[in-house]
């Protein structure tokens, strides 16, 4: 009987998600160049609330319940678009590309042509460039809702030569929240008319105790990775794939993040900032890549992805600048788990390819699944 009541309720609630629940745009400020930015709110019936905006197709807020049912916003960000255009923005929550992470010396060759990109992370190219990287452009939004989910599909047309990359690239990023879940799915689709490197990620900074909590060094992390890609002094992969076994990078079983970080502080990465090679049984399945737990609040995040790699970054450049609601973001008060192809793939023939060809589709999915430990 109780069962029947619950399922009837679920059916009623699902039926209640109709055209009127299609997320409506709210104003979120104006960019320096005068573009009006819109914010959309996606909700699940379990208390998860995600907010996304047209500037950079960015995940702005992500509220999830703790063990006691109290929600907190677990990602770093700002109160309006002006914050996202300020120097204090370390790619918070944005869509990163055309190619996330670094390309050595901002150069690559494709079909006998050499391409030169902006050097914005001396001596390398980082996260798609300077003025027109995907995190800094205004995307078109198409909100949607049906019985099972609500979401927004952002689209952007990047013309041939933008930020130095070849090909007219049509990109879509969809954020969706399943009606009766505590998860957010982020999926990407891109097509081109000339061969070009593409790999897109979301750059959310998490603190499961709530954005603005002092540290993530007490969070517990597990990564489904036996190997990583070691880097040189400019953080470019040497091309090797090495075992994590016997190093502070070994998160094959759960480890407290702060337990072994000391030995990495005097390295060029200043802490954790490493690409892990995910253990995959198949190239396309969205398999578990990482489990992050905050023992204090009991919040847990499971990340699944179709990507072959994940960058674990321990917030080594956060410096106490202020964000949402005047909270400050001190050193190592948040971390990123960026699902991706391996850095500098375009110059590393032995790494999985990131070249998208005309007629092919770039597709990639990452799922952020929240739960509690108690
Ligand atoms: C932190 O770094 C940002 C970006 O470099 C800079 O704009 C800001 O002033 C710094 N804040 C503090 C508190 O040092
Ligand atoms: C980026 O924009 C700034 C400010 O508008 C400009 O000074 C600079 O030349 C631009 N850089 C590139 C690489 O386009
Ligand atoms: C990865 O897969 C290998 C081979 O199946 C297995 O031996 C190893 O334990 C797996 N690693 C993790 C972290 O699960
Ligand atoms: C797993 C995945 O989606 N990776 C993509 C990275 O980019 C290349 C080129 O577009 C795709 O072929 C891969 O599928």
Tab-separated table of C-alpha atoms and ligand atoms in Angstrom:
chain	number	residue	atom	x	y	z
A	1	UNK	CA	0.000	0.000	0.000
A	2	UNK	CA	2.755	2.370	1.001
A	3	UNK	CA	4.572	1.409	-2.185
A	4	UNK	CA	1.554	2.220	-4.273
A	5	UNK	CA	1.242	5.630	-2.655
A	6	UNK	CA	4.886	6.437	-3.317
A	7	UNK	CA	4.724	5.397	-6.968
A	8	UNK	CA	1.472	7.282	-7.450
A	9	UNK	CA	3.170	10.330	-5.993
A	10	UNK	CA	6.128	9.885	-8.334
A	11	UNK	CA	3.781	9.612	-11.305
A	12	UNK	CA	1.906	12.740	-10.214
A	13	UNK	CA	5.137	14.663	-9.723
A	14	UNK	CA	6.502	13.502	-13.077
A	15	UNK	CA	3.252	14.445	-14.759
A	16	UNK	CA	3.552	17.831	-13.100
A	17	UNK	CA	6.757	18.501	-15.044
A	18	UNK	CA	5.283	19.984	-18.188
A	19	UNK	CA	5.772	22.899	-20.517
A	20	UNK	CA	5.207	25.310	-17.635
A	21	UNK	CA	8.291	23.866	-15.907
A	22	UNK	CA	10.598	24.624	-18.793
A	23	UNK	CA	13.258	26.760	-17.066
A	24	UNK	CA	12.704	30.473	-17.654
A	25	UNK	CA	15.584	32.902	-18.203
A	26	UNK	CA	16.441	35.336	-15.407
A	27	UNK	CA	18.720	38.335	-15.955
A	28	UNK	CA	22.260	37.782	-14.657
A	29	UNK	CA	23.970	41.051	-15.531
A	30	UNK	CA	25.602	42.480	-18.608
A	31	UNK	CA	29.065	41.727	-19.979
A	32	UNK	CA	31.703	44.435	-20.470
A	33	UNK	CA	30.803	44.438	-24.165
A	34	UNK	CA	27.093	44.970	-23.394
A	35	UNK	CA	25.606	41.481	-23.837
A	36	UNK	CA	22.700	40.642	-21.493
A	37	UNK	CA	23.385	37.319	-19.743
A	38	UNK	CA	20.673	34.867	-18.733
A	39	UNK	CA	20.545	32.393	-15.863
A	40	UNK	CA	18.408	29.191	-15.817
A	41	UNK	CA	17.444	27.085	-12.789
A	42	UNK	CA	17.139	23.281	-12.997
A	43	UNK	CA	15.572	21.344	-10.099
A	44	UNK	CA	15.105	17.712	-9.119
A	45	UNK	CA	12.339	16.562	-6.776
A	46	UNK	CA	15.075	15.393	-4.354
A	47	UNK	CA	16.333	18.881	-3.557
A	48	UNK	CA	19.147	19.310	-6.088
A	49	UNK	CA	19.239	22.767	-7.698
A	50	UNK	CA	21.628	23.660	-10.523
A	51	UNK	CA	21.942	27.104	-12.093
A	52	UNK	CA	23.587	27.638	-15.476
A	53	UNK	CA	24.209	30.792	-17.514
A	54	UNK	CA	24.766	31.796	-21.133
A	55	UNK	CA	28.200	33.370	-20.463
A	56	UNK	CA	30.662	30.525	-21.025
A	57	UNK	CA	27.832	27.917	-20.771
A	58	UNK	CA	28.803	28.004	-17.097
A	59	UNK	CA	27.546	25.993	-14.122
A	60	UNK	CA	27.008	28.838	-11.622
A	61	UNK	CA	25.440	27.117	-8.610
A	62	UNK	CA	24.942	23.495	-7.553
A	63	UNK	CA	22.948	22.990	-4.332
A	64	UNK	CA	22.874	19.456	-2.913
A	65	UNK	CA	21.580	18.019	0.378
A	66	UNK	CA	23.868	16.724	3.149
A	67	UNK	CA	23.129	13.770	5.463
A	68	UNK	CA	20.614	15.863	7.421
A	69	UNK	CA	18.892	17.098	4.246
A	70	UNK	CA	20.400	20.594	4.478
A	71	UNK	CA	21.458	21.902	1.096
A	72	UNK	CA	24.610	23.875	0.308
A	73	UNK	CA	26.034	25.245	-2.911
A	74	UNK	CA	29.099	23.036	-3.477
A	75	UNK	CA	30.830	24.905	-6.325
A	76	UNK	CA	32.826	28.132	-6.431
A	77	UNK	CA	31.634	31.121	-8.438
A	78	UNK	CA	30.444	34.711	-8.313
A	79	UNK	CA	27.184	36.602	-7.762
A	80	UNK	CA	26.968	38.030	-11.285
A	81	UNK	CA	28.618	37.983	-14.675
A	82	UNK	CA	30.955	40.842	-13.691
A	83	UNK	CA	32.608	38.450	-11.222
A	84	UNK	CA	33.104	35.901	-13.972
A	85	UNK	CA	34.784	38.602	-16.109
A	86	UNK	CA	37.161	39.601	-13.284
A	87	UNK	CA	40.755	38.458	-12.758
A	88	UNK	CA	39.660	36.464	-9.719
A	89	UNK	CA	37.872	33.958	-11.999
A	90	UNK	CA	39.948	30.767	-12.295
A	91	UNK	CA	37.638	29.226	-14.958
A	92	UNK	CA	34.996	28.608	-12.242
A	93	UNK	CA	32.308	26.196	-13.543
A	94	UNK	CA	32.786	27.113	-17.202
A	95	UNK	CA	32.793	25.082	-20.390
A	96	UNK	CA	36.486	24.882	-21.261
A	97	UNK	CA	37.797	24.663	-24.823
A	98	UNK	CA	38.078	24.399	-27.777
A	99	UNK	CA	40.812	22.264	-26.187
A	100	UNK	CA	40.868	22.047	-22.415
A	101	UNK	CA	44.226	21.926	-20.613
A	102	UNK	CA	47.576	22.727	-22.224
A	103	UNK	CA	48.975	22.564	-25.760
A	104	UNK	CA	52.784	22.738	-25.712
A	105	UNK	CA	54.175	26.107	-26.865
A	106	UNK	CA	50.760	26.918	-28.391
A	107	UNK	CA	51.602	25.013	-31.561
A	108	UNK	CA	50.426	21.984	-33.466
A	109	UNK	CA	50.527	20.647	-37.023
A	110	UNK	CA	47.618	19.142	-38.863
A	111	UNK	CA	47.469	18.087	-42.538
A	112	UNK	CA	50.907	19.679	-43.186
A	113	UNK	CA	49.892	23.050	-41.771
A	114	UNK	CA	51.264	24.539	-38.551
A	115	UNK	CA	48.830	26.393	-36.289
A	116	UNK	CA	49.882	28.962	-33.705
A	117	UNK	CA	47.689	29.632	-30.699
A	118	UNK	CA	47.865	32.248	-27.946
A	119	UNK	CA	50.487	31.622	-25.233
A	120	UNK	CA	48.432	32.382	-22.129
A	121	UNK	CA	50.183	30.062	-19.665
A	122	UNK	CA	53.787	30.821	-20.468
A	123	UNK	CA	55.254	28.987	-22.431
A	124	UNK	CA	52.073	27.075	-23.334
A	125	UNK	CA	48.509	27.490	-24.567
A	126	UNK	CA	45.876	26.830	-21.876
A	127	UNK	CA	42.104	26.177	-21.996
A	128	UNK	CA	41.386	27.385	-25.532
A	129	UNK	CA	42.947	30.864	-25.538
A	130	UNK	CA	42.452	34.417	-24.333
A	131	UNK	CA	39.522	36.520	-25.539
A	132	UNK	CA	37.309	34.060	-27.420
A	133	UNK	CA	37.851	30.803	-25.583
A	134	UNK	CA	34.547	29.018	-24.915
A	135	UNK	CA	34.381	30.219	-21.296
A	136	UNK	CA	34.323	33.890	-22.441
A	137	UNK	CA	31.735	33.852	-25.202
A	138	UNK	CA	27.951	34.187	-24.972
A	139	UNK	CA	26.044	31.010	-25.862
A	140	UNK	CA	22.452	30.650	-27.140
A	141	UNK	CA	20.182	28.803	-24.706
A	142	UNK	CA	17.321	26.393	-25.430
A	143	UNK	CA	15.665	25.276	-22.180
A	144	UNK	CA	13.588	22.087	-22.152
A	145	UNK	CA	11.569	19.878	-19.812
A	146	UNK	CA	9.803	16.553	-20.141
A	147	UNK	CA	8.524	13.959	-17.681
A	148	UNK	CA	11.950	12.680	-16.768
A	149	UNK	CA	14.222	15.746	-16.786
A	150	UNK	CA	14.736	19.496	-17.083
A	151	UNK	CA	17.672	21.071	-18.817
A	152	UNK	CA	19.230	23.669	-21.057
A	153	UNK	CA	21.100	23.124	-24.311
A	154	UNK	CA	23.629	25.870	-24.979
A	155	UNK	CA	24.944	26.268	-28.497
A	156	UNK	CA	27.815	28.266	-29.948
A	157	UNK	CA	29.222	28.637	-33.436
A	158	UNK	CA	32.987	29.194	-33.388
A	159	UNK	CA	34.157	30.490	-36.782
A	160	UNK	CA	37.201	29.175	-38.629
A	161	UNK	CA	40.351	30.723	-37.149
A	162	UNK	CA	38.805	31.785	-33.842
A	163	UNK	CA	41.569	31.703	-31.196
A	164	UNK	CA	43.810	30.305	-33.991
A	165	UNK	CA	41.996	26.973	-34.387
A	166	UNK	CA	40.981	25.681	-37.846
A	167	UNK	CA	37.424	24.915	-38.965
A	168	UNK	CA	33.953	26.310	-38.360
A	169	UNK	CA	32.966	24.482	-35.196
A	170	UNK	CA	29.351	24.066	-34.091
A	171	UNK	CA	29.178	23.170	-30.386
A	172	UNK	CA	26.366	22.155	-28.029
A	173	UNK	CA	26.597	21.685	-24.276
A	174	UNK	CA	23.545	20.269	-22.489
A	175	UNK	CA	23.034	20.394	-18.729
A	176	UNK	CA	20.168	18.226	-17.494
A	177	UNK	CA	18.789	17.207	-14.130
A	178	UNK	CA	16.780	13.983	-13.921
A	179	UNK	CA	13.457	14.608	-12.146
A	180	UNK	CA	13.848	12.191	-9.224
A	181	UNK	CA	17.640	12.106	-8.971
A	182	UNK	CA	20.475	13.955	-7.326
A	183	UNK	CA	22.530	14.110	-10.493
A	184	UNK	CA	23.507	16.529	-13.212
A	185	UNK	CA	24.435	15.250	-16.669
A	186	UNK	CA	26.679	17.362	-18.873
A	187	UNK	CA	26.879	16.274	-22.502
A	188	UNK	CA	28.798	17.725	-25.405
A	189	UNK	CA	28.302	17.569	-29.170
A	190	UNK	CA	30.526	19.233	-31.766
A	191	UNK	CA	30.884	19.102	-35.554
A	192	UNK	CA	33.362	20.823	-37.865
A	193	UNK	CA	34.020	21.505	-41.560
A	194	UNK	CA	37.832	21.117	-41.236
A	195	UNK	CA	39.922	18.781	-39.110
A	196	UNK	CA	40.570	20.441	-35.742
A	197	UNK	CA	41.508	19.405	-32.216
A	198	UNK	CA	38.550	19.401	-29.792
A	199	UNK	CA	38.130	18.233	-26.258
A	200	UNK	CA	35.718	19.918	-23.921
A	201	UNK	CA	35.325	19.774	-20.172
A	202	UNK	CA	33.540	21.514	-17.336
A	203	UNK	CA	35.803	23.316	-14.875
A	204	UNK	CA	33.697	23.239	-11.682
A	205	UNK	CA	35.579	23.728	-8.389
A	206	UNK	CA	34.010	21.577	-5.672
A	207	UNK	CA	33.935	21.873	-1.924
A	208	UNK	CA	31.360	19.395	-0.623
A	209	UNK	CA	31.211	21.251	2.701
A	210	UNK	CA	29.851	24.236	0.716
A	211	UNK	CA	31.701	26.791	-1.416
A	212	UNK	CA	33.657	29.087	0.902
A	213	UNK	CA	34.482	26.348	3.439
A	214	UNK	CA	38.113	26.600	4.430
A	215	UNK	CA	39.752	23.523	2.869
A	216	UNK	CA	39.320	20.363	0.834
A	217	UNK	CA	42.367	18.693	2.376
A	218	UNK	CA	40.026	16.663	4.625
A	219	UNK	CA	37.945	15.356	1.692
A	220	UNK	CA	38.472	11.701	0.777
A	221	UNK	CA	39.133	10.849	-2.876
A	222	UNK	CA	39.148	7.640	-4.856
A	223	UNK	CA	40.161	7.555	-8.539
A	224	UNK	CA	39.613	4.619	-10.860
A	225	UNK	CA	43.095	4.956	-12.329
A	226	UNK	CA	46.217	2.794	-12.176
A	227	UNK	CA	48.265	5.221	-14.287
A	228	UNK	CA	48.890	8.921	-14.888
A	229	UNK	CA	50.686	11.051	-17.477
A	230	UNK	CA	53.853	12.581	-15.905
A	231	UNK	CA	54.710	16.164	-16.935
A	232	UNK	CA	57.823	18.287	-17.468
A	233	UNK	CA	58.597	21.507	-15.550
A	234	UNK	CA	56.076	23.441	-17.716
A	235	UNK	CA	53.328	20.871	-16.946
A	236	UNK	CA	53.393	19.348	-20.464
A	237	UNK	CA	53.219	15.528	-20.532
A	238	UNK	CA	56.528	13.851	-21.254
A	239	UNK	CA	54.587	11.257	-23.290
A	240	UNK	CA	55.102	8.489	-20.737
A	241	UNK	CA	52.277	6.687	-18.954
A	242	UNK	CA	53.404	5.645	-15.482
A	243	UNK	CA	51.948	3.642	-12.609
A	244	UNK	CA	50.585	5.569	-9.616
A	245	UNK	CA	51.638	2.704	-7.348
A	246	UNK	CA	54.130	3.785	-4.694
A	247	UNK	CA	53.542	7.536	-5.326
A	248	UNK	CA	51.417	10.163	-3.516
A	249	UNK	CA	49.231	10.082	-6.665
A	250	UNK	CA	47.839	6.659	-5.785
A	251	UNK	CA	44.087	7.066	-5.125
A	252	UNK	CA	43.105	3.543	-6.221
A	253	UNK	CA	41.716	3.117	-2.728
A	254	UNK	CA	40.178	6.094	-0.841
A	255	UNK	CA	42.733	8.538	0.614
A	256	UNK	CA	42.440	11.820	2.493
A	257	UNK	CA	43.616	14.515	0.048
A	258	UNK	CA	45.822	16.290	2.591
A	259	UNK	CA	47.575	13.146	3.780
A	260	UNK	CA	50.330	13.068	1.141
A	261	UNK	CA	50.157	16.514	-0.526
A	262	UNK	CA	53.227	17.920	1.301
A	263	UNK	CA	55.666	16.062	-0.970
A	264	UNK	CA	54.075	17.659	-4.073
A	265	UNK	CA	54.131	21.287	-2.931
A	266	UNK	CA	57.699	21.907	-4.101
A	267	UNK	CA	56.975	20.548	-7.593
A	268	UNK	CA	55.884	22.668	-10.618
A	269	UNK	CA	52.264	21.534	-9.991
A	270	UNK	CA	52.362	23.026	-6.407
A	271	UNK	CA	50.162	20.142	-5.207
A	272	UNK	CA	47.876	17.851	-7.159
A	273	UNK	CA	47.441	18.922	-10.795
A	274	UNK	CA	47.733	15.652	-12.654
A	275	UNK	CA	46.022	13.846	-15.496
A	276	UNK	CA	44.977	10.310	-14.567
A	277	UNK	CA	44.517	7.572	-17.151
A	278	UNK	CA	41.130	6.076	-16.323
A	279	UNK	CA	40.645	2.331	-16.145
A	280	UNK	CA	38.069	1.713	-18.864
A	281	UNK	CA	36.360	-1.446	-19.966
A	282	UNK	CA	34.961	0.278	-23.046
A	283	UNK	CA	35.633	3.606	-24.744
A	284	UNK	CA	32.084	4.916	-24.672
A	285	UNK	CA	30.462	3.857	-21.414
A	286	UNK	CA	29.988	6.492	-18.733
A	287	UNK	CA	31.931	4.536	-16.116
A	288	UNK	CA	32.798	5.611	-12.554
A	289	UNK	CA	35.951	7.729	-12.612
A	290	UNK	CA	36.076	9.362	-9.188
A	291	UNK	CA	34.368	9.282	-5.796
A	292	UNK	CA	34.801	12.326	-3.557
A	293	UNK	CA	33.505	12.321	0.030
A	294	UNK	CA	33.338	15.026	2.682
A	295	UNK	CA	33.259	13.170	6.033
A	296	UNK	CA	32.002	16.298	7.809
A	297	UNK	CA	28.787	16.930	5.842
A	298	UNK	CA	28.442	13.363	4.576
A	299	UNK	CA	28.062	14.619	0.982
A	300	UNK	CA	29.447	12.309	-1.658
A	301	UNK	CA	30.046	12.946	-5.370
A	302	UNK	CA	30.452	10.117	-7.867
A	303	UNK	CA	31.673	11.182	-11.321
A	304	UNK	CA	31.047	9.018	-14.370
A	305	UNK	CA	32.461	9.854	-17.780
A	306	UNK	CA	32.969	8.626	-21.331
A	307	UNK	CA	36.343	10.425	-21.394
A	308	UNK	CA	39.654	8.517	-21.084
A	309	UNK	CA	41.245	10.884	-18.550
A	310	UNK	CA	40.552	13.030	-15.499
A	311	UNK	CA	42.596	15.975	-14.257
A	312	UNK	CA	42.716	16.203	-10.457
A	313	UNK	CA	43.607	19.774	-9.440
A	314	UNK	CA	43.771	20.636	-5.739
A	315	UNK	CA	43.060	24.386	-6.006
A	316	UNK	CA	46.764	25.308	-5.771
A	317	UNK	CA	46.226	28.785	-7.235
A	318	UNK	CA	43.249	29.807	-5.107
A	319	UNK	CA	44.417	32.783	-3.060
A	320	UNK	CA	41.640	34.041	-0.813
A	321	UNK	CA	39.888	36.231	-3.388
A	322	UNK	CA	36.150	36.682	-2.798
A	323	UNK	CA	33.258	34.982	-4.555
A	324	UNK	CA	29.542	34.345	-4.015
A	325	UNK	CA	27.957	36.083	-1.037
A	326	UNK	CA	31.303	37.703	-0.037
A	327	UNK	CA	32.749	34.333	0.917
A	328	UNK	CA	36.459	33.950	0.249
A	329	UNK	CA	38.199	31.106	-1.538
A	330	UNK	CA	41.533	30.394	0.168
A	331	UNK	CA	44.353	28.160	-1.083
A	332	UNK	CA	43.115	24.535	-1.526
A	333	UNK	CA	39.562	25.393	-0.490
A	334	UNK	CA	38.201	23.626	-3.586
A	335	UNK	CA	39.274	21.043	-6.118
A	336	UNK	CA	38.569	20.213	-9.752
A	337	UNK	CA	38.036	16.816	-11.324
A	338	UNK	CA	38.064	17.637	-15.041
A	339	UNK	CA	37.129	14.748	-17.300
A	340	UNK	CA	39.140	15.059	-20.507
A	341	UNK	CA	41.480	13.653	-23.127
A	342	UNK	CA	45.109	13.658	-22.009
A	343	UNK	CA	46.770	17.106	-22.114
A	344	UNK	CA	48.731	18.038	-25.287
A	345	UNK	CA	47.204	15.042	-27.140
A	346	UNK	CA	47.513	16.928	-30.422
A	347	UNK	CA	51.332	16.698	-30.124
A	348	UNK	CA	51.482	13.181	-28.625
A	349	UNK	CA	50.770	10.559	-31.299
A	350	UNK	CA	50.645	7.712	-28.761
A	351	UNK	CA	47.777	9.365	-26.768
A	352	UNK	CA	44.111	8.844	-27.836
A	353	UNK	CA	43.383	11.306	-30.677
A	354	UNK	CA	41.549	14.599	-30.121
A	355	UNK	CA	41.203	15.432	-33.819
A	356	UNK	CA	37.606	15.927	-34.928
A	357	UNK	CA	37.135	15.437	-38.688
A	358	UNK	CA	34.405	16.794	-40.973
A	359	UNK	CA	31.487	14.355	-41.025
A	360	UNK	CA	32.306	13.022	-37.556
A	361	UNK	CA	30.750	14.048	-34.250
A	362	UNK	CA	32.542	14.807	-31.002
A	363	UNK	CA	30.344	13.412	-28.250
A	364	UNK	CA	31.175	13.195	-24.592
A	365	UNK	CA	29.152	12.801	-21.400
A	366	UNK	CA	29.994	13.386	-17.748
A	367	UNK	CA	27.546	12.674	-14.912
A	368	UNK	CA	27.829	14.213	-11.434
A	369	UNK	CA	25.911	11.955	-9.027
A	370	UNK	CA	25.400	13.172	-5.443
A	371	UNK	CA	24.501	11.052	-2.425
A	372	UNK	CA	25.243	11.015	1.306
A	373	UNK	CA	27.287	8.627	3.434
A	374	UNK	CA	24.879	8.435	6.358
B	1	LIG	C1	44.195	36.436	-6.344
B	1	LIG	O1	44.548	36.255	-7.704
B	1	LIG	C2	43.759	37.021	-8.601
B	1	LIG	C3	44.116	36.608	-10.008
B	1	LIG	O2	45.496	36.632	-10.220
B	1	LIG	C4	43.995	38.512	-8.343
B	1	LIG	O3	43.204	39.290	-9.190
B	1	LIG	C5	43.616	38.805	-6.889
B	1	LIG	O4	43.903	40.132	-6.596
B	1	LIG	C6	44.350	37.895	-5.933
B	1	LIG	N1	43.750	38.077	-4.623
B	1	LIG	C7	44.449	38.104	-3.485
B	1	LIG	C8	43.643	38.216	-2.228
B	1	LIG	O5	45.662	38.028	-3.476
B	2	LIG	C1	42.244	40.445	-26.166
B	2	LIG	O1	41.517	41.588	-25.769
B	2	LIG	C2	42.305	42.595	-25.214
B	2	LIG	C3	41.401	43.650	-24.628
B	2	LIG	O2	40.301	43.905	-25.470
B	2	LIG	C4	43.227	43.127	-26.329
B	2	LIG	O3	44.047	44.129	-25.814
B	2	LIG	C5	44.089	41.981	-26.822
B	2	LIG	O4	44.856	42.393	-27.923
B	2	LIG	C6	43.257	40.789	-27.247
B	2	LIG	N1	44.141	39.663	-27.466
B	2	LIG	C7	44.010	38.808	-28.482
B	2	LIG	C8	44.995	37.691	-28.549
B	2	LIG	O5	43.135	38.908	-29.326
B	3	LIG	C1	42.028	-1.437	-13.257
B	3	LIG	O1	41.891	-2.595	-14.070
B	3	LIG	C2	42.875	-3.586	-13.829
B	3	LIG	C3	42.693	-4.667	-14.876
B	3	LIG	O2	41.358	-5.072	-14.950
B	3	LIG	C4	42.720	-4.095	-12.406
B	3	LIG	O3	43.753	-5.051	-12.124
B	3	LIG	C5	42.887	-2.908	-11.436
B	3	LIG	O4	42.674	-3.318	-10.109
B	3	LIG	C6	41.900	-1.804	-11.788
B	3	LIG	N1	42.208	-0.635	-10.957
B	3	LIG	C7	41.338	-0.022	-10.165
B	3	LIG	C8	41.811	1.215	-9.473
B	3	LIG	O5	40.189	-0.431	-9.984
B	4	LIG	C1	35.662	10.035	-25.330
B	4	LIG	C2	35.479	11.268	-26.148
B	4	LIG	O1	34.382	11.770	-26.316
B	4	LIG	N1	36.574	11.795	-26.606
B	4	LIG	C3	36.662	12.537	-27.827
B	4	LIG	C4	37.835	13.547	-27.817
B	4	LIG	O2	37.898	14.121	-29.094
B	4	LIG	C5	37.986	13.222	-30.208
B	4	LIG	C6	38.006	14.073	-31.432
B	4	LIG	O3	36.854	14.815	-31.491
B	4	LIG	C7	36.834	12.268	-30.257
B	4	LIG	O4	37.030	11.335	-31.323
B	4	LIG	C8	36.767	11.551	-28.961
B	4	LIG	O5	35.631	10.716	-28.984
